[in-house]
Amino acid sequence: MIPVSIDPNAPLFIVLNVGSGNHDTAKTRTIIEEILTHAGREHHISMVEDPARLHDLAHETVEKAQSRGGVVVAAGGDGTLNAVAQATLPSGCPFGVLPQGTFNYFSRTHGIPSDTAEATRLLLTARAHPVQVGLVNDRVFLVNASMGLYPQLLENREAYKQQFGRSRLVAFWAGFISLLREHRQLRLRIEYRGETRVVRTPTLFVGNNRLQLEQIGIPQAYLLEQGQLAAISLRPVGTLAMLWLLIRGAFGQLGEADSVSHFAFRHISVTPALPYGSRRVKIATDGEIVWLQAPIEFRVAPEFLYLLKPEPDLSVSKQS
């Protein structure tokens, strides 16, 4: 997959989410503007003050970039990146990232600096590399998508963040408390490679981020670079066993647990057993909650997202 050079005069259209992470947004905007102005690079910053406007603003920004042959840039956490990537993917516009979130899995995986100044300077010189995108029905996910316990955990985590602030410690504590509560088991019919399997599980998690999967110890992590996604499900277990799985995941050993199933795929169809008359399923995509119509299709997107990122270190690649 050959990277694409960017016109050094291509304008940058930046979506900056005011609510991402713990960052001082005014300071962040000043840093971006000073660097780009000093470099003589045309740029336009759109501030997202109302989260409900994020998706509309992302589409408006992409339309402007398309009309000018520009670059779309998302400044925020993984959820912000998801929304802007959703609008950018079908356009073919180059996509830049200025990480502002708590975990920043997407940017870290692709070697993009967490420091705003460094990431902004990278936009001036980087080529656009094709990167894989996951789809759940027609929704983009860059890091992961899931159903069941994990979306509930994310909702609880957001409530804790509103009360105690955004940090990794708060996120971990929210997850811990969520696992102590009773969780409903899903009954899923999964169609995969012409076969159907029925499973009972508290959650189905689909990963599209090598760093995250490696951190929790899923052996299929390397297959993402071969055009696949990784599915993880848990067998029904009690609260103590669930907490033990959380600990194993923290130490990178989740994939070794007997109660954890995992496999790589390019496409699966999942039909959950739903209450009578219900057709919608709660899904989490990169930390954001959406409701989608069943059946739920997880697949690799046919298009690449052309991401501005550092050149790979070939010496490291040869050694690994």
Short mmCIF file of C-alpha atoms in Angstrom, two decimals:
data_model
loop_
_atom_site.label_atom_id
_atom_site.label_comp_id
_atom_site.label_asym_id
_atom_site.label_seq_id
_atom_site.Cartn_x
_atom_site.Cartn_y
_atom_site.Cartn_z
CA MET A 1 0.00 0.00 0.00
CA ILE A 2 1.76 3.10 -1.29
CA PRO A 3 1.46 6.36 0.69
CA VAL A 4 0.32 9.50 -1.09
CA SER A 5 2.20 12.82 -0.99
CA ILE A 6 0.20 15.85 0.11
CA ASP A 7 0.27 19.18 -1.73
CA PRO A 8 2.27 21.48 0.61
CA ASN A 9 -0.27 24.22 -0.12
CA ALA A 10 -3.36 22.11 0.57
CA PRO A 11 -5.50 23.95 3.16
CA LEU A 12 -6.14 22.25 6.49
CA PHE A 13 -9.74 22.08 7.72
CA ILE A 14 -9.65 21.31 11.44
CA VAL A 15 -12.51 20.13 13.68
CA LEU A 16 -11.54 20.89 17.31
CA ASN A 17 -13.71 19.33 20.01
CA VAL A 18 -13.92 21.58 23.06
CA GLY A 19 -15.00 18.70 25.31
CA SER A 20 -12.20 16.18 24.62
CA GLY A 21 -9.80 15.17 27.37
CA ASN A 22 -8.40 17.50 30.05
CA HIS A 23 -6.89 19.99 27.63
CA ASP A 24 -7.23 23.77 27.71
CA THR A 25 -8.97 24.29 24.37
CA ALA A 26 -7.98 27.94 24.03
CA LYS A 27 -4.32 27.04 24.57
CA THR A 28 -4.61 24.14 22.11
CA ARG A 29 -6.10 26.39 19.43
CA THR A 30 -3.36 28.98 19.98
CA ILE A 31 -0.64 26.34 19.54
CA ILE A 32 -2.19 25.06 16.31
CA GLU A 33 -2.70 28.53 14.84
CA GLU A 34 0.77 29.80 15.74
CA ILE A 35 2.53 26.83 14.12
CA LEU A 36 0.43 26.81 10.96
CA THR A 37 0.53 30.61 10.57
CA HIS A 38 4.31 30.65 11.02
CA ALA A 39 4.58 27.96 8.33
CA GLY A 40 2.36 29.98 5.99
CA ARG A 41 -0.17 27.14 5.73
CA GLU A 42 -3.80 28.03 5.11
CA HIS A 43 -6.02 26.59 7.81
CA HIS A 44 -9.58 26.83 9.12
CA ILE A 45 -10.59 25.74 12.63
CA SER A 46 -14.18 24.79 13.48
CA MET A 47 -14.88 24.57 17.22
CA VAL A 48 -17.31 21.92 18.50
CA GLU A 49 -18.93 23.36 21.61
CA ASP A 50 -22.15 21.34 21.39
CA PRO A 51 -21.49 17.56 21.07
CA ALA A 52 -24.80 17.18 19.24
CA ARG A 53 -23.33 19.28 16.42
CA LEU A 54 -20.21 17.17 15.95
CA HIS A 55 -21.48 14.94 13.14
CA ASP A 56 -23.06 17.80 11.18
CA LEU A 57 -19.96 19.93 11.56
CA ALA A 58 -17.77 17.04 10.46
CA HIS A 59 -19.76 16.65 7.22
CA GLU A 60 -19.67 20.41 6.59
CA THR A 61 -15.91 20.41 7.09
CA VAL A 62 -15.39 17.50 4.69
CA GLU A 63 -17.46 19.25 2.01
CA LYS A 64 -15.25 22.34 2.31
CA ALA A 65 -12.08 20.24 2.14
CA GLN A 66 -13.33 18.40 -0.94
CA SER A 67 -14.13 21.63 -2.75
CA ARG A 68 -10.63 23.00 -2.06
CA GLY A 69 -8.53 19.84 -2.37
CA GLY A 70 -7.77 20.12 1.34
CA VAL A 71 -7.00 17.93 4.32
CA VAL A 72 -9.56 17.09 7.02
CA VAL A 73 -8.10 17.15 10.55
CA ALA A 74 -9.78 15.86 13.72
CA ALA A 75 -8.59 17.31 17.04
CA GLY A 76 -10.02 15.34 19.95
CA GLY A 77 -10.29 11.89 21.49
CA ASP A 78 -11.13 8.59 19.79
CA GLY A 79 -14.85 9.49 19.69
CA THR A 80 -14.14 12.75 17.87
CA LEU A 81 -11.81 10.99 15.45
CA ASN A 82 -14.55 8.44 14.78
CA ALA A 83 -17.14 11.08 13.90
CA VAL A 84 -14.81 12.98 11.58
CA ALA A 85 -13.51 9.77 9.98
CA GLN A 86 -17.12 8.67 9.35
CA ALA A 87 -17.60 11.78 7.21
CA THR A 88 -14.14 11.65 5.64
CA LEU A 89 -13.94 7.99 4.54
CA PRO A 90 -16.26 8.14 1.48
CA SER A 91 -14.77 11.47 0.35
CA GLY A 92 -11.23 10.19 -0.19
CA CYS A 93 -9.84 13.33 1.49
CA PRO A 94 -6.57 12.97 3.43
CA PHE A 95 -7.18 12.69 7.19
CA GLY A 96 -5.04 14.22 9.94
CA VAL A 97 -5.17 13.76 13.71
CA LEU A 98 -4.35 16.02 16.66
CA PRO A 99 -4.85 13.76 19.73
CA GLN A 100 -6.68 15.36 22.66
CA GLY A 101 -8.31 12.39 24.42
CA THR A 102 -7.68 10.15 27.41
CA PHE A 103 -6.46 6.96 25.72
CA ASN A 104 -5.77 8.02 22.10
CA TYR A 105 -5.43 4.41 20.91
CA PHE A 106 -5.81 5.30 17.24
CA SER A 107 -3.12 7.98 17.18
CA ARG A 108 -0.72 6.00 19.38
CA THR A 109 -1.00 2.94 17.13
CA HIS A 110 0.02 5.02 14.13
CA GLY A 111 2.88 6.84 15.83
CA ILE A 112 1.22 10.26 15.95
CA PRO A 113 2.62 12.37 18.83
CA SER A 114 0.32 13.17 21.75
CA ASP A 115 1.94 16.60 22.05
CA THR A 116 -0.22 19.09 20.12
CA ALA A 117 2.73 21.09 18.78
CA GLU A 118 4.53 17.98 17.48
CA ALA A 119 1.34 16.56 15.94
CA THR A 120 0.62 19.90 14.23
CA ARG A 121 4.12 20.07 12.73
CA LEU A 122 3.63 16.52 11.44
CA LEU A 123 0.65 17.72 9.38
CA LEU A 124 3.02 19.96 7.42
CA THR A 125 5.31 17.18 6.22
CA ALA A 126 3.57 13.79 6.51
CA ARG A 127 2.36 11.69 3.60
CA ALA A 128 -1.08 10.06 3.63
CA HIS A 129 -0.86 6.33 4.39
CA PRO A 130 -3.82 4.00 3.74
CA VAL A 131 -5.10 2.51 7.02
CA GLN A 132 -7.80 -0.07 7.69
CA VAL A 133 -11.25 0.95 8.92
CA GLY A 134 -13.88 -1.29 10.49
CA LEU A 135 -17.60 -1.05 9.84
CA VAL A 136 -20.51 -2.13 12.03
CA ASN A 137 -23.49 -1.96 9.68
CA ASP A 138 -22.63 1.40 8.06
CA ARG A 139 -20.92 2.94 11.09
CA VAL A 140 -17.17 3.45 11.05
CA PHE A 141 -14.95 2.29 13.90
CA LEU A 142 -11.24 2.97 14.09
CA VAL A 143 -10.47 1.25 17.42
CA ASN A 144 -13.31 -1.08 18.41
CA ALA A 145 -17.03 -1.81 18.27
CA SER A 146 -18.99 -3.88 20.76
CA MET A 147 -22.35 -4.94 22.13
CA GLY A 148 -23.57 -6.08 25.54
CA LEU A 149 -21.57 -5.37 28.68
CA TYR A 150 -18.95 -3.13 27.11
CA PRO A 151 -21.39 -0.41 25.90
CA GLN A 152 -22.94 -0.41 29.39
CA LEU A 153 -19.48 -0.04 30.90
CA LEU A 154 -18.82 2.95 28.62
CA GLU A 155 -22.05 4.64 29.69
CA ASN A 156 -21.11 4.16 33.34
CA ARG A 157 -17.61 5.44 32.65
CA GLU A 158 -18.98 8.61 31.04
CA ALA A 159 -21.17 9.23 34.08
CA TYR A 160 -18.13 8.88 36.38
CA LYS A 161 -16.09 11.21 34.16
CA GLN A 162 -18.79 13.86 34.38
CA GLN A 163 -18.55 13.66 38.16
CA PHE A 164 -14.83 13.06 38.76
CA GLY A 165 -13.11 14.26 35.57
CA ARG A 166 -11.42 12.52 32.65
CA SER A 167 -8.49 10.30 33.53
CA ARG A 168 -7.38 6.70 33.07
CA LEU A 169 -7.83 6.05 36.80
CA VAL A 170 -11.45 7.20 36.69
CA ALA A 171 -12.05 5.06 33.57
CA PHE A 172 -10.56 1.98 35.26
CA TRP A 173 -12.56 2.53 38.45
CA ALA A 174 -15.80 2.92 36.47
CA GLY A 175 -15.07 -0.38 34.73
CA PHE A 176 -14.38 -2.08 38.03
CA ILE A 177 -17.68 -0.91 39.53
CA SER A 178 -19.58 -1.92 36.39
CA LEU A 179 -18.28 -5.48 36.62
CA LEU A 180 -19.48 -5.77 40.23
CA ARG A 181 -23.04 -5.26 39.08
CA GLU A 182 -25.20 -8.00 37.62
CA HIS A 183 -24.87 -8.19 33.83
CA ARG A 184 -27.32 -9.63 31.31
CA GLN A 185 -26.25 -12.49 29.05
CA LEU A 186 -26.73 -12.09 25.31
CA ARG A 187 -27.80 -14.96 23.08
CA LEU A 188 -26.17 -14.39 19.70
CA ARG A 189 -26.33 -16.21 16.38
CA ILE A 190 -23.03 -15.55 14.62
CA GLU A 191 -22.64 -16.34 10.91
CA TYR A 192 -19.01 -16.74 9.94
CA ARG A 193 -17.49 -18.31 6.81
CA GLY A 194 -20.74 -20.04 5.88
CA GLU A 195 -21.25 -21.55 9.32
CA THR A 196 -23.56 -20.50 12.16
CA ARG A 197 -22.70 -20.69 15.82
CA VAL A 198 -24.93 -19.79 18.76
CA VAL A 199 -23.23 -18.32 21.80
CA ARG A 200 -24.25 -16.95 25.19
CA THR A 201 -22.01 -14.13 26.33
CA PRO A 202 -22.17 -10.91 28.35
CA THR A 203 -20.38 -9.04 25.56
CA LEU A 204 -19.07 -9.26 22.01
CA PHE A 205 -16.05 -7.04 21.35
CA VAL A 206 -14.55 -6.44 17.88
CA GLY A 207 -11.11 -4.86 17.72
CA ASN A 208 -9.45 -2.87 14.94
CA ASN A 209 -6.49 -1.57 16.93
CA ARG A 210 -3.31 -3.60 17.28
CA LEU A 211 -2.04 -1.67 20.31
CA GLN A 212 -5.20 -2.21 22.33
CA LEU A 213 -5.41 -5.91 21.44
CA GLU A 214 -1.75 -6.48 22.25
CA GLN A 215 -2.13 -4.72 25.60
CA ILE A 216 -4.87 -7.13 26.72
CA GLY A 217 -3.14 -10.17 25.22
CA ILE A 218 -5.20 -11.17 22.16
CA PRO A 219 -3.01 -13.29 19.81
CA GLN A 220 -4.83 -12.23 16.61
CA ALA A 221 -3.61 -8.61 17.00
CA TYR A 222 -1.03 -8.98 14.21
CA LEU A 223 -3.72 -10.13 11.75
CA LEU A 224 -5.16 -6.61 11.63
CA GLU A 225 -2.25 -5.75 9.34
CA GLN A 226 -3.43 -8.53 7.02
CA GLY A 227 -6.87 -6.99 6.50
CA GLN A 228 -8.80 -8.67 9.31
CA LEU A 229 -10.61 -7.74 12.52
CA ALA A 230 -10.52 -9.59 15.86
CA ALA A 231 -13.64 -10.76 17.72
CA ILE A 232 -13.65 -11.49 21.46
CA SER A 233 -16.47 -12.99 23.50
CA LEU A 234 -16.69 -14.23 27.07
CA ARG A 235 -18.42 -17.35 28.27
CA PRO A 236 -20.99 -16.73 31.04
CA VAL A 237 -19.09 -16.35 34.31
CA GLY A 238 -19.74 -15.03 37.80
CA THR A 239 -18.67 -11.67 39.22
CA LEU A 240 -15.43 -12.92 40.77
CA ALA A 241 -14.41 -14.63 37.53
CA MET A 242 -15.23 -11.44 35.63
CA LEU A 243 -13.00 -9.41 37.93
CA TRP A 244 -10.23 -11.96 37.44
CA LEU A 245 -10.57 -11.51 33.67
CA LEU A 246 -10.25 -7.75 34.16
CA ILE A 247 -6.99 -8.31 36.03
CA ARG A 248 -5.70 -10.69 33.37
CA GLY A 249 -6.50 -8.14 30.71
CA ALA A 250 -4.59 -5.47 32.62
CA PHE A 251 -1.54 -7.76 32.60
CA GLY A 252 -1.88 -8.68 28.91
CA GLN A 253 -3.11 -12.25 29.50
CA LEU A 254 -6.79 -12.12 28.56
CA GLY A 255 -6.36 -14.28 25.46
CA GLU A 256 -5.00 -17.16 27.56
CA ALA A 257 -8.12 -17.46 29.73
CA ASP A 258 -10.28 -20.55 29.16
CA SER A 259 -13.49 -18.51 29.38
CA VAL A 260 -12.45 -16.17 26.54
CA SER A 261 -13.04 -16.98 22.86
CA HIS A 262 -11.34 -15.02 20.08
CA PHE A 263 -10.95 -15.29 16.32
CA ALA A 264 -10.01 -13.15 13.30
CA PHE A 265 -12.37 -12.39 10.42
CA ARG A 266 -13.18 -10.04 7.56
CA HIS A 267 -16.96 -10.25 7.90
CA ILE A 268 -19.45 -11.67 10.40
CA SER A 269 -23.20 -11.26 10.81
CA VAL A 270 -24.58 -11.24 14.36
CA THR A 271 -28.26 -11.66 15.19
CA PRO A 272 -29.11 -11.22 18.88
CA ALA A 273 -32.19 -12.66 20.53
CA LEU A 274 -34.23 -9.51 21.22
CA PRO A 275 -37.44 -8.82 23.18
CA TYR A 276 -40.59 -9.22 21.10
CA GLY A 277 -41.08 -6.28 18.74
CA SER A 278 -37.58 -4.92 19.21
CA ARG A 279 -35.15 -4.62 16.30
CA ARG A 280 -32.54 -2.18 17.60
CA VAL A 281 -29.33 -3.06 19.43
CA LYS A 282 -27.12 -0.83 21.57
CA ILE A 283 -23.62 -0.69 20.06
CA ALA A 284 -20.47 1.13 21.18
CA THR A 285 -18.14 2.45 18.47
CA ASP A 286 -14.86 4.01 19.65
CA GLY A 287 -16.45 4.94 22.96
CA GLU A 288 -19.66 6.41 21.51
CA ILE A 289 -23.08 4.74 21.95
CA VAL A 290 -25.40 4.22 18.96
CA TRP A 291 -28.51 2.13 18.30
CA LEU A 292 -28.43 -0.03 15.16
CA GLN A 293 -30.91 -2.31 13.44
CA ALA A 294 -30.35 -6.07 13.72
CA PRO A 295 -28.78 -8.10 12.24
CA ILE A 296 -25.44 -6.48 13.07
CA GLU A 297 -22.76 -6.77 10.40
CA PHE A 298 -19.11 -6.37 11.41
CA ARG A 299 -16.70 -6.09 8.47
CA VAL A 300 -13.59 -4.48 7.08
CA ALA A 301 -14.42 -1.36 5.07
CA PRO A 302 -13.71 -1.67 1.31
CA GLU A 303 -12.05 1.78 1.32
CA PHE A 304 -8.94 2.90 3.17
CA LEU A 305 -8.68 6.02 5.28
CA TYR A 306 -5.69 8.05 4.07
CA LEU A 307 -4.04 9.07 7.33
CA LEU A 308 -1.23 11.61 7.69
CA LYS A 309 1.26 9.82 9.90
CA PRO A 310 5.02 9.33 10.37
CA GLU A 311 6.90 7.08 7.99
CA PRO A 312 7.35 3.54 9.38
CA ASP A 313 10.69 2.66 10.93
CA LEU A 314 11.81 -0.02 8.48
CA SER A 315 14.69 -1.14 10.71
CA VAL A 316 12.24 -1.94 13.52
CA SER A 317 9.87 -3.68 11.10
CA LYS A 318 12.64 -6.00 9.90
CA GLN A 319 13.58 -6.97 13.45
CA SER A 320 10.00 -7.71 14.59
#
